[in-house]
Short mmCIF file of C-alpha atoms in Angstrom, two decimals:
data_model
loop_
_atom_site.label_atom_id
_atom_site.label_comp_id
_atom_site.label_asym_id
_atom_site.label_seq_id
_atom_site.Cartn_x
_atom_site.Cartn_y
_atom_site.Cartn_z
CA UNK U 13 52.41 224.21 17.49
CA UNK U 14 51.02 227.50 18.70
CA UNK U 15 53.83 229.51 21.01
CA UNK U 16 52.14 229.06 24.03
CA UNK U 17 53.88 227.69 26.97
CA UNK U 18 52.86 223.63 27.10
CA UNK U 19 51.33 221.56 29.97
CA UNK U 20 54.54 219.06 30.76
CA UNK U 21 53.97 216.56 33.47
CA UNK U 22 57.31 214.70 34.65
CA UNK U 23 55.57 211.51 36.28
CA UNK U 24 57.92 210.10 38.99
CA UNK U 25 56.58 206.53 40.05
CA UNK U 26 60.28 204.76 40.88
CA UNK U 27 61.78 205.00 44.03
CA UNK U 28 65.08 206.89 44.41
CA UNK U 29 69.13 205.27 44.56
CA UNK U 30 67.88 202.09 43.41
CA UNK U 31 67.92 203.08 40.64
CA UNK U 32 68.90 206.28 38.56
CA UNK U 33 65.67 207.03 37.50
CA UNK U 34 64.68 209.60 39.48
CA UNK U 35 68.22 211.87 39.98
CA UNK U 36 68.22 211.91 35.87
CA UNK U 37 64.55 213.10 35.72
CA UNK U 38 65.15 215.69 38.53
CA UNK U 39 68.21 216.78 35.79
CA UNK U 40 65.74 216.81 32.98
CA UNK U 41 63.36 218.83 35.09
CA UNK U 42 65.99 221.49 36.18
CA UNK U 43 67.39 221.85 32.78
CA UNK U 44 63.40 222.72 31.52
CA UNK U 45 62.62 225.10 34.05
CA UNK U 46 64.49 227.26 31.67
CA UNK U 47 62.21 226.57 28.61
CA UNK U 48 59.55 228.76 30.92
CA UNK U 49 56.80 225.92 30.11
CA UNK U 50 54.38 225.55 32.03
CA UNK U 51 55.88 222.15 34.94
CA UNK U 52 54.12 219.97 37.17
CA UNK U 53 56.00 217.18 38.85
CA UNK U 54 53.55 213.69 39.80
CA UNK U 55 54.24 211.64 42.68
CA UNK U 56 52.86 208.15 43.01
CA UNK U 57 53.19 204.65 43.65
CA UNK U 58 56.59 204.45 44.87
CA UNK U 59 57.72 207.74 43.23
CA UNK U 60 56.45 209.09 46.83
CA UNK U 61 59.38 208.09 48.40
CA UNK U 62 62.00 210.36 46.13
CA UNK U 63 60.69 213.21 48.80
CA UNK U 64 60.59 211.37 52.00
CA UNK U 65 62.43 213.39 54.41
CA UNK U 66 65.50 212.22 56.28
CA UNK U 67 67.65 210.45 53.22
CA UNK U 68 70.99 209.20 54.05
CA UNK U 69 73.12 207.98 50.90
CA UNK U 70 76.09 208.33 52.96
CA UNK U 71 76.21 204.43 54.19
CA UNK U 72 75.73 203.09 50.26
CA UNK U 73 78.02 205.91 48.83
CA UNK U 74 75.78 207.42 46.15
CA UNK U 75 74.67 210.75 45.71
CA UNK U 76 72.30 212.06 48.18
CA UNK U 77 70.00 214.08 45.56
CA UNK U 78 67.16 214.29 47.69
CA UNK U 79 68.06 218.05 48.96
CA UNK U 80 67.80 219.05 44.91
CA UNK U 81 64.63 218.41 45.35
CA UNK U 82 64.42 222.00 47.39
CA UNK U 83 65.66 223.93 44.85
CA UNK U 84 62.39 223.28 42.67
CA UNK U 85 61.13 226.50 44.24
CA UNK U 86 63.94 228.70 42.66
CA UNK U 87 63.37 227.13 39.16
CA UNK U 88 59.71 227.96 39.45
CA UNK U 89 58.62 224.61 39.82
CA UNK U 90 55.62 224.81 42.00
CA UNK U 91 53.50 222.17 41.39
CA UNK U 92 54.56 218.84 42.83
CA UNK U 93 51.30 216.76 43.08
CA UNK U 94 51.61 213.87 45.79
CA UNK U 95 48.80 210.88 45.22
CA UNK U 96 47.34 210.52 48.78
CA UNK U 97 46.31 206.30 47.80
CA UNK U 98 49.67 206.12 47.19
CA UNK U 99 51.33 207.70 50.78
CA UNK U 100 48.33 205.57 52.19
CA UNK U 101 49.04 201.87 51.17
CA UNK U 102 53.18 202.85 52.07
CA UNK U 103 52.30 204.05 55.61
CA UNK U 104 53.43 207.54 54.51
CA UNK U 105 51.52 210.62 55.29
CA UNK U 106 52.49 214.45 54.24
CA UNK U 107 54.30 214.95 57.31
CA UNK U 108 57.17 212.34 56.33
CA UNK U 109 57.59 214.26 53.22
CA UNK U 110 60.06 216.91 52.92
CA UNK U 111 59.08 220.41 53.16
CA UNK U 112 59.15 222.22 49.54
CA UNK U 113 58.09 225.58 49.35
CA UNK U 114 58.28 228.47 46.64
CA UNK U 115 58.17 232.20 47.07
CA UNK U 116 55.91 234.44 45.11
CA UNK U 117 56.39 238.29 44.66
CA UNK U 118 53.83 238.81 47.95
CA UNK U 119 54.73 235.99 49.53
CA UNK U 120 57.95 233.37 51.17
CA UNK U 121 57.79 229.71 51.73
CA UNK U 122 54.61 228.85 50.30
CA UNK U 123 54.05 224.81 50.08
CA UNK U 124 54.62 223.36 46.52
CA UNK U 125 53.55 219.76 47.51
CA UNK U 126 49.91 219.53 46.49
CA UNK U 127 48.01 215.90 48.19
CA UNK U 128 45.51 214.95 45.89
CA UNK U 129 43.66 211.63 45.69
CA UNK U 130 43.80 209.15 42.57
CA UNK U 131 40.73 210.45 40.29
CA UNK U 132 42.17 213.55 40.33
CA UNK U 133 45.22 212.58 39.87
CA UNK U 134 44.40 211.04 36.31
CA UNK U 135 42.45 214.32 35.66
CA UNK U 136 45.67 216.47 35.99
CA UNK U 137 47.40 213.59 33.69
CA UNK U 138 44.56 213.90 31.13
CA UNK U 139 45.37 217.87 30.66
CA UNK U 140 48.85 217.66 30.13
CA UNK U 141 50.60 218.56 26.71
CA UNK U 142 53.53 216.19 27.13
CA UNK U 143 53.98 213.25 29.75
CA UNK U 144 57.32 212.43 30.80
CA UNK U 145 58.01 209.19 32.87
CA UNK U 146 60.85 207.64 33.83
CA UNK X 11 40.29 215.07 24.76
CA UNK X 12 42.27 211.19 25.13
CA UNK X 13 45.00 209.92 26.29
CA UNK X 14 46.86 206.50 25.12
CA UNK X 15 48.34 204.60 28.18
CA UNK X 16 51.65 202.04 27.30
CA UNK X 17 52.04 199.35 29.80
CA UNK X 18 55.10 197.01 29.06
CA UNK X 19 55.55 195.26 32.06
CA UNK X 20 53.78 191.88 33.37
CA UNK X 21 51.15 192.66 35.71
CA UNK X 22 52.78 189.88 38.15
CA UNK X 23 55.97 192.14 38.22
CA UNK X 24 55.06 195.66 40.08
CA UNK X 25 52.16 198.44 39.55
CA UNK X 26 52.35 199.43 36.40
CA UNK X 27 48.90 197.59 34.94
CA UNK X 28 47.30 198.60 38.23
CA UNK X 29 48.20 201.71 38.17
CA UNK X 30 47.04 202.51 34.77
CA UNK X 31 44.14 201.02 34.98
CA UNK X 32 43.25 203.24 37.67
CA UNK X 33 44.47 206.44 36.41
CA UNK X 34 42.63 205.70 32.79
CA UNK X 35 39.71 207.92 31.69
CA UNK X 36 36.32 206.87 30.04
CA UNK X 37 37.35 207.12 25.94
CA UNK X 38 41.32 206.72 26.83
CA UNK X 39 43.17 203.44 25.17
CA UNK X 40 45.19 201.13 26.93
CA UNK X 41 48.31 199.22 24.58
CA UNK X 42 50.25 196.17 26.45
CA UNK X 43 53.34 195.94 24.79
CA UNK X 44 56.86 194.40 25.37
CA UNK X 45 56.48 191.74 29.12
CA UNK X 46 53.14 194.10 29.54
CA UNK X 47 51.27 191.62 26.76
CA UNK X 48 50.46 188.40 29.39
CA UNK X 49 48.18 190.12 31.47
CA UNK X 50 46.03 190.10 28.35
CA UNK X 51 46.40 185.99 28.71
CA UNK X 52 42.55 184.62 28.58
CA UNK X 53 42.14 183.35 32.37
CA UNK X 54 45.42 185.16 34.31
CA UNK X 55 44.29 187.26 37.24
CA UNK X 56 45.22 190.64 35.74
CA UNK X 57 42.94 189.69 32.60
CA UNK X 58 39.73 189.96 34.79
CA UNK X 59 40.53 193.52 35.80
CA UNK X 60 41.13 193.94 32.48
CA UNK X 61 38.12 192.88 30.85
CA UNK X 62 36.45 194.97 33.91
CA UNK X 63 37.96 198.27 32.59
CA UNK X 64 36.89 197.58 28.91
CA UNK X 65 33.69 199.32 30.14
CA UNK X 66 35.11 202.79 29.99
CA UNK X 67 38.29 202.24 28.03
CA UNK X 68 39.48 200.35 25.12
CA UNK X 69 42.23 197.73 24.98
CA UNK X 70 44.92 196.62 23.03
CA UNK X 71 47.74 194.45 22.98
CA UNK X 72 50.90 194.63 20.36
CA UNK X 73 50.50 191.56 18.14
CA UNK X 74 54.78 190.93 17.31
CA UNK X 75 54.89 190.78 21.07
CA UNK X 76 51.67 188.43 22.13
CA UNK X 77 53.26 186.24 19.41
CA UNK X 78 56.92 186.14 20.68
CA UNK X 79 55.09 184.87 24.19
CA UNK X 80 53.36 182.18 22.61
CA UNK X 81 49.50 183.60 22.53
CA UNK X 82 47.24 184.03 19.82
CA UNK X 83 43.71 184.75 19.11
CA UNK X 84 42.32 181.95 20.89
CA UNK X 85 44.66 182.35 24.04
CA UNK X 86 43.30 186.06 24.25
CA UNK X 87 41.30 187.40 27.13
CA UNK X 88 37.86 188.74 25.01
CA UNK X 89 37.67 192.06 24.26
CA UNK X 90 41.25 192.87 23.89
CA UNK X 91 41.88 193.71 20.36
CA UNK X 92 45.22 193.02 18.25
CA UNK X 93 47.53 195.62 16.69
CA UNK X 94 50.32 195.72 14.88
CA UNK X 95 53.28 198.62 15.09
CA UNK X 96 51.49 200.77 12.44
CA UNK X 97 48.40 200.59 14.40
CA UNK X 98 50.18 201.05 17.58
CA UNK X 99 51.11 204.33 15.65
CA UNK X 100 47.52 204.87 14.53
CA UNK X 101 46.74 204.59 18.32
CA UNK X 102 49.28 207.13 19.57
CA UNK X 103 48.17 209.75 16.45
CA UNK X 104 44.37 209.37 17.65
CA UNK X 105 44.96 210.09 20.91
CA UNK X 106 45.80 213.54 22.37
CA UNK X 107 48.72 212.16 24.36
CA UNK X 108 50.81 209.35 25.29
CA UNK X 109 51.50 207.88 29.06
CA UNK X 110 53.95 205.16 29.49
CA UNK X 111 53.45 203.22 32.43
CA UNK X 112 57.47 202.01 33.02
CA UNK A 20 51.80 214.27 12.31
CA UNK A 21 55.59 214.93 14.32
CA UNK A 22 56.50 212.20 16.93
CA UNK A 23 59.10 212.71 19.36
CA UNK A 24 60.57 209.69 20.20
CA UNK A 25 62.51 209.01 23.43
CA UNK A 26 64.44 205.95 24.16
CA UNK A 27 65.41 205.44 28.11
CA UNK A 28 67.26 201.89 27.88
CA UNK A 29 70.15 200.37 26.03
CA UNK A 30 70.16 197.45 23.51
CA UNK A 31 69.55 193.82 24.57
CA UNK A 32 69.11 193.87 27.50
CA UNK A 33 65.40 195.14 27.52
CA UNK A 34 62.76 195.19 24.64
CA UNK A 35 62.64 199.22 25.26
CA UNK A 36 65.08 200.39 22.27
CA UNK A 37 63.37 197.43 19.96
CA UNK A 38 60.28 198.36 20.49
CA UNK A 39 61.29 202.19 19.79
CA UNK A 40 62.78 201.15 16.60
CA UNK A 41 59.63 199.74 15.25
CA UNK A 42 57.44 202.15 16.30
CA UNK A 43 59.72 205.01 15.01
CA UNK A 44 60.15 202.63 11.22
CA UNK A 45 56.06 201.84 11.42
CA UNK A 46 55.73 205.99 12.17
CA UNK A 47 57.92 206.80 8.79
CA UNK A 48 56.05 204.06 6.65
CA UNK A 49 52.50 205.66 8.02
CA UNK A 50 54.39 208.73 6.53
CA UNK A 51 54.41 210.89 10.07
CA UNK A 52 57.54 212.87 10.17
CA UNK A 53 59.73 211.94 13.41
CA UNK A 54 61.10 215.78 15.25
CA UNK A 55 63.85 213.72 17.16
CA UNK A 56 65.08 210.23 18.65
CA UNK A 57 66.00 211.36 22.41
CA UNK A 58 68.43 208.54 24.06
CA UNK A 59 68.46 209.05 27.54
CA UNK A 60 69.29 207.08 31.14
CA UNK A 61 71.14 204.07 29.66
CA UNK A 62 69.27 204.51 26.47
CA UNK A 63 72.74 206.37 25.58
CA UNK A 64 74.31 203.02 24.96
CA UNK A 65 72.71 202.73 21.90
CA UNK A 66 74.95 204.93 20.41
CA UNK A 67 78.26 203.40 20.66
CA UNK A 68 79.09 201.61 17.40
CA UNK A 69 81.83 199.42 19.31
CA UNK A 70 78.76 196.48 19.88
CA UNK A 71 79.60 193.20 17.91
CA UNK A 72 76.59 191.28 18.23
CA UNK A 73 76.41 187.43 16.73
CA UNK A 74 75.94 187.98 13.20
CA UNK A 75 72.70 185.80 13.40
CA UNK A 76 71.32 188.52 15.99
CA UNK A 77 69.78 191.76 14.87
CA UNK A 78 72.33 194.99 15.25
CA UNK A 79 70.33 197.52 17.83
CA UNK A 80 72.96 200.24 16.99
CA UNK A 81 73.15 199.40 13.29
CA UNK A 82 69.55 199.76 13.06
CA UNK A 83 69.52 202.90 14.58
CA UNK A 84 71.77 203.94 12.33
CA UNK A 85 70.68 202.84 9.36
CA UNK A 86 66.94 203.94 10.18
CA UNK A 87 68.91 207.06 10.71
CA UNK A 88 70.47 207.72 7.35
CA UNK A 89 67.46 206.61 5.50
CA UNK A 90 65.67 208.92 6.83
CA UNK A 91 67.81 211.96 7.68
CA UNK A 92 66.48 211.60 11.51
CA UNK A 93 67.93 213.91 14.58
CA UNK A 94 68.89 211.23 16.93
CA UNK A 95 70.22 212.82 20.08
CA UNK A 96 72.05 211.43 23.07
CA UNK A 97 71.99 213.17 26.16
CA UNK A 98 75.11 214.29 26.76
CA UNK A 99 74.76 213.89 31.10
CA UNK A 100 73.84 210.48 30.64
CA UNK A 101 76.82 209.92 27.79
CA UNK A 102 79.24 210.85 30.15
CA UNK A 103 78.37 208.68 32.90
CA UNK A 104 78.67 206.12 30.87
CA UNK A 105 81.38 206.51 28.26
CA UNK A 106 79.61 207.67 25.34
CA UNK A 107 82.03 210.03 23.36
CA UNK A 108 81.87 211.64 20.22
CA UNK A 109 85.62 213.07 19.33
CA UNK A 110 84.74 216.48 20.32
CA UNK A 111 83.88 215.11 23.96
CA UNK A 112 87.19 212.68 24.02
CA UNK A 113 89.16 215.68 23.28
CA UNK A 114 87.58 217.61 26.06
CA UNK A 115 87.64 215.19 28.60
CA UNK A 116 91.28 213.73 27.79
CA UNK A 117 90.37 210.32 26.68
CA UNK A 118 92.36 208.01 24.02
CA UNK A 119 89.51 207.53 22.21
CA UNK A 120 85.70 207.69 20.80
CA UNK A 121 82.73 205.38 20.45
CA UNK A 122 79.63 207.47 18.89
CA UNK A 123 78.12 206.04 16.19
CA UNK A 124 77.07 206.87 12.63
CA UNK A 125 73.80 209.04 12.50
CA UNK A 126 74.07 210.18 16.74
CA UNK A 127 74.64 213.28 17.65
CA UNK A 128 75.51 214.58 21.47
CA UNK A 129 73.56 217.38 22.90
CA UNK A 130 72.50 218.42 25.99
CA UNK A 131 68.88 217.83 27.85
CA UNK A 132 67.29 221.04 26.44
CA UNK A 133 66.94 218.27 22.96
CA UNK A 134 64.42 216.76 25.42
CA UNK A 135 62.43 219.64 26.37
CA UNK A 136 62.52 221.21 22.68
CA UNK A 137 61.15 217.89 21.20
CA UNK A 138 58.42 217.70 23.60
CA UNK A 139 57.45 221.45 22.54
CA UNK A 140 57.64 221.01 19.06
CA UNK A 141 56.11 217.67 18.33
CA UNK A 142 52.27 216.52 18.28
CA UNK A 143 53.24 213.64 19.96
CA UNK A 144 55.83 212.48 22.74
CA UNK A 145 55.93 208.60 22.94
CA UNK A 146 58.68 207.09 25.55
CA UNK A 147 60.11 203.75 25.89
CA UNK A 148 61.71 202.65 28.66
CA UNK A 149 61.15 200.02 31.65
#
């Protein structure tokens, strides 16, 4: 393998505290921010709803992991692609989702949440390196 | 470039089929394995949106596992082909990545 | 051609560490080299080698370890995910002030950056979960 920094996509299609799913592969996506490769994050199906805004574990006593989500930004992870089909047939649009931004050297709080629709969703899934879906 | 999709769940039990059917590419592959084999059952309802998608993608279902659910060669939806683990291998070698569908 | 292999359930209760066996055995027969077994989410309870299984049932764990020594694979449990769920090499009971360990022959504990690494220095990444 050449040294080049690799295409990993971290596919996220579960929703969140009914399952663990999606707090471990936020863990495995924090702890590879520091392999400086290059990270995109996929949202779809019901994977949309691990960044709805407004999460409350407090009532079923778990872990409310959804603010982690924030912190992307500071780990350099700027690409979180959102399927719109999927936000569509759950009655979701961008505006339920929660705000995650990234600063560049010339810039603060720029969006990382990229909408796209489902052919070009499989596009950015057929130029990946490595898949990873949990 | 080609990408092999996994799909191990039945198609009557979530999005997983559906989804990867609709995220495949023209030359990608398609494996059912594990619960993911009996939407390749000749006459379900997933097996017609199967034998749609042969059009622009090839698919296969894992032999040990059509067998442990009681289908065969005659009980398979046409088109589907049969592999064993060391083509299952082959399949994942050939193509440039894998995608499971869990 | 070097497969990563990475294992997100435990034994018998879903086909996903079966399956991962098989391929990984069919992989070495085809005479691909495997970079590393990764056992994450509950995939970690592979490695305990306190399972007694009827003996007329297969031995997920044995397997694993067998497959393991035969082959002088790098099977790695996430050590996150061990925790959680009581998978403890002595090292780890030592640290954590428990009476005793349950890692198996062949496992090794390591942290998530095993993950990452594999998927950078295989061909091929191939996961098995539900």
């Amino acid at each position: 393998m050449s040294d080049e920094a690799r295409k990993f996509l971290y596919v996220n299609r579960k929703a969140p505290h009914g399952s663990i799913y999606a707090l471990e592969s936020l863990e495995v996506v924090l702890i590879g921010a520091a392999f400086e490769q290059d990270v995109s994050l996929a949202f779809l199906d019901d994977g949309v709803f691990q960044i709805v805004k407004g999460q409350d574990t407090k009532g079923i006593a778990t872990k409310n992991f959804s603010n982690t989500y924030r912190a992307l930004g500071d780990y350099d992870v700027r690409k979180l692609y959102v399927e719109q089909e999927s936000l569509d047939e759950r009655g979701l649009t961008v505006d339920d989702l929660m705000e995650l931004t990234h600063d560049t050297d010339d810039e603060d709080d720029l969006t990382s949440i990229i909408v796209v629709n489902r052919s070009e969703m499989a596009k950015i899934m057929s130029e990946q390196d490595v898949i990873l879906s949990f | 470039m080609s990408t092999l999709h996994t799909v191990n769940k039945s198609p009557f039990d979530g999005t997983s089929l559906t989804s990867c059917l609709a995220h495949c590419l023209p030359g990608d592959a398609v494996i059912l394995i594990e619960d993911g084999v009996v939407a390749a059952r000749k006459g379900t309802a997933a097996a017609t949106a199967i034998e749609a998608s042969l059009a622009q993608c090839k698919v296969y279902v894992l032999g040990p596992d059509a067998a442990a659910r009681g289908m065969n060669g005659e009980t398979l939806a046409t088109g589907v082909e049969t592999v064993d683990y060391g083509g299952f291998v082959e399949l994942a070698a050939t193509h440039d990545r894998t995608q499971s569908w869990l | 051609m070097k497969f990563a292999i990475v294992v997100n359930e435990g034994p018998y209760t879903h086909q996903a560490s079966d399956t991962a066996y098989q391929f990984t055995k069919a992989a070495l027969e085809a005479g691909h080299e495997i970079e590393r077994v990764f056992f994450y989410h509950d995939g970690v309870n592979n490695a305990t080698r306190l399972t007694v299984p009827p003996q007329d049932e297969r031995n997920v764990q044995r397997n694993w370890s067998e497959l393991g020594k035969a082959h002088g694979l790098d099977m790695v449990v996430c050590i996150a995910a061990a925790q959680r769920r009581g998978i403890l090499d002595e090292n780890e009971a030592k640290r954590q002030g428990k009476d005793a360990d349950n890692i198996a022959e062949g496992f090794r504990i390591s942290g998530l950056g095993q993950l990452i690494d594999a998927g950078i220095q295989a061909d091929r990444l191939v996961t098995f979960g539900d």
